[in-house]
Amino acid sequence: PPPKSRFPPPADAAAEEPTDPAAAAADAVANACSAAAEVPRLASIVHEYVRGGCCGDAAAALSTVTRLRKLLSLSGGPPIDECISAGLVPVFIHLLGGAGAVVFEAAWCLTNIVSGTTDHAKAVVDAGAIPPLLNLVQTSPSVETREQAVWCLSNVAGDCASLRDMLLGCGALPSVLSMIEEMATTSQMGPLRNATWCLSNLVRNKPAPALEHVERALPTLAKLLSLDDSELMMDTMWALSHVAEAGGGAADGGVS
């Protein structure tokens, strides 16, 4: 099966293949140590901004959150534990209720944190991230912010059955289905792929989700089968395989 979570690559990182594996490994360790050392200073800047009611230097706050996002996007040893220990998770969640690019960056930071271990995902969930993330999926005027929010939710849903069921109980499924319908209608393939992957994770893991959720997903999955996109088709078929395991003959009835 596909991985439980997907790690968003840094959008502005150089795409160079290491020529020396040993040197690359040493660089990764050095980068991880350097990243961890940066977190306390960056955290103090963002904490001060939030304590001030987000009325301070917005440009400096955006630059700081963006830097934290880049650190959390490191492929070797991102400073997830350091960010959690520095109290940044509730700060990122608070920023989700703001406006502008900082919302996107904060959502990306949370996405990378929940792509770690189950404890990391639970730290974000327990801090209250799910309602504002769902609100972004439903109402954000920025498509890229909606896509990042649904990516974060997908990483949570794919982690384990208990977190998946928590999301279903919070009403994540209708929000994701609505986003899929909208993105399919407007042919926005990037967000559509991520929302479909989220839907697949919402019906993934054992024990299976309640049959009512499985059945609700079927009409949308059936429509997705008609779209000509290999990545989208792969996630749709995985979702249908999860549905078949969960609901017996439900998948056959829904697709037919």
Short mmCIF file of N, CA, C and O in Angstrom, two decimals, residues 57-114:
data_model
loop_
_atom_site.label_atom_id
_atom_site.label_comp_id
_atom_site.label_asym_id
_atom_site.label_seq_id
_atom_site.Cartn_x
_atom_site.Cartn_y
_atom_site.Cartn_z
N ASP A 57 5.46 43.10 13.67
CA ASP A 57 6.08 43.08 12.34
C ASP A 57 5.64 41.82 11.60
O ASP A 57 6.21 40.75 11.77
N ALA A 58 4.62 41.97 10.77
CA ALA A 58 4.07 40.81 10.06
C ALA A 58 5.07 40.21 9.09
O ALA A 58 5.12 39.00 8.90
N ALA A 59 5.87 41.08 8.46
CA ALA A 59 6.86 40.57 7.50
C ALA A 59 7.91 39.73 8.21
O ALA A 59 8.33 38.67 7.71
N ALA A 60 8.34 40.17 9.39
CA ALA A 60 9.33 39.40 10.15
C ALA A 60 8.73 38.08 10.62
O ALA A 60 9.41 37.03 10.61
N ALA A 61 7.45 38.10 11.02
CA ALA A 61 6.78 36.87 11.46
C ALA A 61 6.68 35.88 10.31
O ALA A 61 6.96 34.68 10.47
N LEU A 62 6.31 36.37 9.13
CA LEU A 62 6.20 35.50 7.96
C LEU A 62 7.56 34.91 7.62
O LEU A 62 7.68 33.70 7.34
N SER A 63 8.60 35.73 7.65
CA SER A 63 9.94 35.25 7.34
C SER A 63 10.38 34.17 8.34
O SER A 63 10.99 33.17 7.95
N THR A 64 10.01 34.36 9.60
CA THR A 64 10.40 33.39 10.63
C THR A 64 9.66 32.07 10.47
O THR A 64 10.27 30.99 10.57
N VAL A 65 8.35 32.14 10.23
CA VAL A 65 7.58 30.91 10.05
C VAL A 65 8.03 30.19 8.79
O VAL A 65 8.10 28.96 8.75
N THR A 66 8.35 30.96 7.76
CA THR A 66 8.87 30.35 6.53
C THR A 66 10.19 29.63 6.79
O THR A 66 10.42 28.52 6.27
N ARG A 67 11.03 30.24 7.61
CA ARG A 67 12.30 29.58 7.94
C ARG A 67 12.06 28.30 8.73
O ARG A 67 12.70 27.26 8.47
N LEU A 68 11.11 28.34 9.65
CA LEU A 68 10.77 27.12 10.40
C LEU A 68 10.22 26.04 9.47
O LEU A 68 10.54 24.86 9.62
N ARG A 69 9.43 26.46 8.50
CA ARG A 69 8.91 25.49 7.52
C ARG A 69 10.06 24.83 6.74
O ARG A 69 10.05 23.61 6.51
N LYS A 70 11.04 25.63 6.37
CA LYS A 70 12.18 25.07 5.63
C LYS A 70 12.96 24.08 6.49
O LYS A 70 13.42 23.04 6.01
N LEU A 71 13.12 24.41 7.77
CA LEU A 71 13.82 23.49 8.68
C LEU A 71 13.04 22.19 8.84
O LEU A 71 13.61 21.11 8.85
N LEU A 72 11.71 22.32 8.95
CA LEU A 72 10.87 21.13 9.11
C LEU A 72 10.76 20.32 7.82
O LEU A 72 10.26 19.20 7.83
N SER A 73 11.22 20.92 6.72
CA SER A 73 11.18 20.22 5.43
C SER A 73 12.49 19.50 5.12
O SER A 73 12.61 18.86 4.07
N LEU A 74 13.47 19.60 6.03
CA LEU A 74 14.73 18.89 5.80
C LEU A 74 14.48 17.39 5.73
O LEU A 74 13.76 16.82 6.56
N SER A 75 15.08 16.74 4.75
CA SER A 75 14.85 15.30 4.58
C SER A 75 15.57 14.47 5.64
O SER A 75 15.16 13.35 5.93
N GLY A 76 16.63 15.01 6.20
CA GLY A 76 17.37 14.26 7.22
C GLY A 76 17.28 14.93 8.58
O GLY A 76 17.94 15.92 8.84
N GLY A 77 16.44 14.40 9.46
CA GLY A 77 16.36 14.89 10.82
C GLY A 77 15.75 16.26 10.99
O GLY A 77 16.36 17.15 11.60
N PRO A 78 14.53 16.49 10.48
CA PRO A 78 13.88 17.78 10.72
C PRO A 78 13.63 17.96 12.22
O PRO A 78 13.35 16.99 12.93
N PRO A 79 13.70 19.19 12.73
CA PRO A 79 13.61 19.41 14.18
C PRO A 79 12.16 19.40 14.70
O PRO A 79 11.69 20.39 15.28
N ILE A 80 11.48 18.29 14.51
CA ILE A 80 10.09 18.19 14.93
C ILE A 80 9.98 18.24 16.45
O ILE A 80 9.18 19.02 17.01
N ASP A 81 10.76 17.44 17.14
CA ASP A 81 10.70 17.42 18.60
C ASP A 81 11.05 18.77 19.19
O ASP A 81 10.44 19.22 20.17
N GLU A 82 12.05 19.42 18.60
CA GLU A 82 12.46 20.73 19.09
C GLU A 82 11.35 21.77 18.93
O GLU A 82 11.13 22.60 19.82
N CYS A 83 10.64 21.70 17.81
CA CYS A 83 9.54 22.65 17.59
C CYS A 83 8.39 22.39 18.57
O CYS A 83 7.78 23.33 19.09
N ILE A 84 8.11 21.13 18.83
CA ILE A 84 7.06 20.80 19.79
C ILE A 84 7.46 21.26 21.19
O ILE A 84 6.67 21.88 21.91
N SER A 85 8.71 20.99 21.57
CA SER A 85 9.19 21.39 22.89
C SER A 85 9.22 22.90 23.06
O SER A 85 9.03 23.41 24.18
N ALA A 86 9.42 23.62 21.98
CA ALA A 86 9.46 25.08 22.02
C ALA A 86 8.06 25.70 22.03
O ALA A 86 7.93 26.92 22.01
N GLY A 87 7.03 24.85 22.07
CA GLY A 87 5.66 25.36 22.13
C GLY A 87 5.16 25.95 20.82
O GLY A 87 4.24 26.78 20.83
N LEU A 88 5.71 25.50 19.71
CA LEU A 88 5.34 26.10 18.43
C LEU A 88 4.05 25.54 17.84
O LEU A 88 3.42 26.20 17.02
N VAL A 89 3.64 24.34 18.25
CA VAL A 89 2.43 23.77 17.67
C VAL A 89 1.21 24.67 17.93
O VAL A 89 0.49 25.02 16.99
N PRO A 90 0.92 25.09 19.17
CA PRO A 90 -0.22 25.99 19.37
C PRO A 90 -0.05 27.33 18.67
O PRO A 90 -1.05 27.96 18.28
N VAL A 91 1.18 27.78 18.50
CA VAL A 91 1.43 29.03 17.78
C VAL A 91 1.06 28.87 16.31
O VAL A 91 0.38 29.73 15.72
N PHE A 92 1.50 27.78 15.70
CA PHE A 92 1.14 27.53 14.30
C PHE A 92 -0.39 27.44 14.15
O PHE A 92 -0.96 27.96 13.18
N ILE A 93 -1.03 26.76 15.09
CA ILE A 93 -2.49 26.63 15.04
C ILE A 93 -3.16 27.99 15.14
O ILE A 93 -4.12 28.29 14.42
N HIS A 94 -2.66 28.83 16.03
CA HIS A 94 -3.21 30.19 16.16
C HIS A 94 -3.09 30.94 14.84
O HIS A 94 -4.03 31.65 14.44
N LEU A 95 -1.97 30.79 14.16
CA LEU A 95 -1.75 31.50 12.91
C LEU A 95 -2.68 31.03 11.80
O LEU A 95 -2.89 31.75 10.81
N LEU A 96 -3.24 29.83 11.92
CA LEU A 96 -4.19 29.34 10.91
C LEU A 96 -5.42 30.23 10.84
O LEU A 96 -6.12 30.26 9.82
N GLY A 97 -5.72 30.95 11.91
CA GLY A 97 -6.89 31.83 11.93
C GLY A 97 -6.62 33.21 11.39
O GLY A 97 -7.51 34.08 11.42
N GLY A 98 -5.42 33.45 10.89
CA GLY A 98 -5.06 34.76 10.36
C GLY A 98 -5.38 34.88 8.88
O GLY A 98 -6.33 34.28 8.37
N ALA A 99 -4.55 35.65 8.20
CA ALA A 99 -4.75 35.87 6.77
C ALA A 99 -3.40 35.99 6.08
O ALA A 99 -2.38 36.27 6.72
N GLY A 100 -3.40 35.75 4.80
CA GLY A 100 -2.19 35.91 4.01
C GLY A 100 -1.30 34.69 3.99
O GLY A 100 -1.68 33.59 4.41
N ALA A 101 -0.08 34.90 3.55
CA ALA A 101 0.85 33.79 3.31
C ALA A 101 1.25 33.07 4.58
O ALA A 101 1.62 31.89 4.54
N VAL A 102 1.18 33.74 5.73
CA VAL A 102 1.59 33.09 6.98
C VAL A 102 0.68 31.91 7.32
O VAL A 102 1.12 30.95 7.97
N VAL A 103 -0.57 31.96 6.87
CA VAL A 103 -1.49 30.85 7.11
C VAL A 103 -1.01 29.61 6.36
O VAL A 103 -0.96 28.51 6.91
N PHE A 104 -0.65 29.81 5.11
CA PHE A 104 -0.13 28.70 4.30
C PHE A 104 1.14 28.12 4.92
O PHE A 104 1.29 26.89 5.03
N GLU A 105 2.05 28.99 5.34
CA GLU A 105 3.31 28.51 5.92
C GLU A 105 3.07 27.77 7.23
O GLU A 105 3.71 26.74 7.50
N ALA A 106 2.16 28.26 8.06
CA ALA A 106 1.85 27.59 9.32
C ALA A 106 1.23 26.22 9.07
O ALA A 106 1.56 25.24 9.75
N ALA A 107 0.35 26.14 8.08
CA ALA A 107 -0.26 24.85 7.74
C ALA A 107 0.80 23.87 7.23
O ALA A 107 0.75 22.67 7.53
N TRP A 108 1.76 24.38 6.48
CA TRP A 108 2.84 23.52 5.97
C TRP A 108 3.69 23.01 7.12
O TRP A 108 4.09 21.84 7.16
N CYS A 109 3.99 23.89 8.10
CA CYS A 109 4.74 23.45 9.27
C CYS A 109 4.02 22.31 9.98
O CYS A 109 4.63 21.29 10.36
N LEU A 110 2.73 22.45 10.18
CA LEU A 110 1.95 21.41 10.85
C LEU A 110 1.92 20.13 10.03
O LEU A 110 1.97 19.02 10.58
N THR A 111 1.84 20.27 8.71
CA THR A 111 1.84 19.10 7.84
C THR A 111 3.11 18.29 8.02
O THR A 111 3.09 17.05 8.10
N ASN A 112 4.25 18.98 8.11
CA ASN A 112 5.51 18.28 8.28
C ASN A 112 5.63 17.67 9.67
O ASN A 112 6.22 16.60 9.84
N ILE A 113 5.08 18.32 10.68
CA ILE A 113 5.13 17.77 12.03
C ILE A 113 4.32 16.48 12.11
O ILE A 113 4.78 15.47 12.66
N VAL A 114 3.11 16.47 11.54
CA VAL A 114 2.28 15.27 11.63
C VAL A 114 2.76 14.15 10.71
O VAL A 114 2.27 13.03 10.81
#
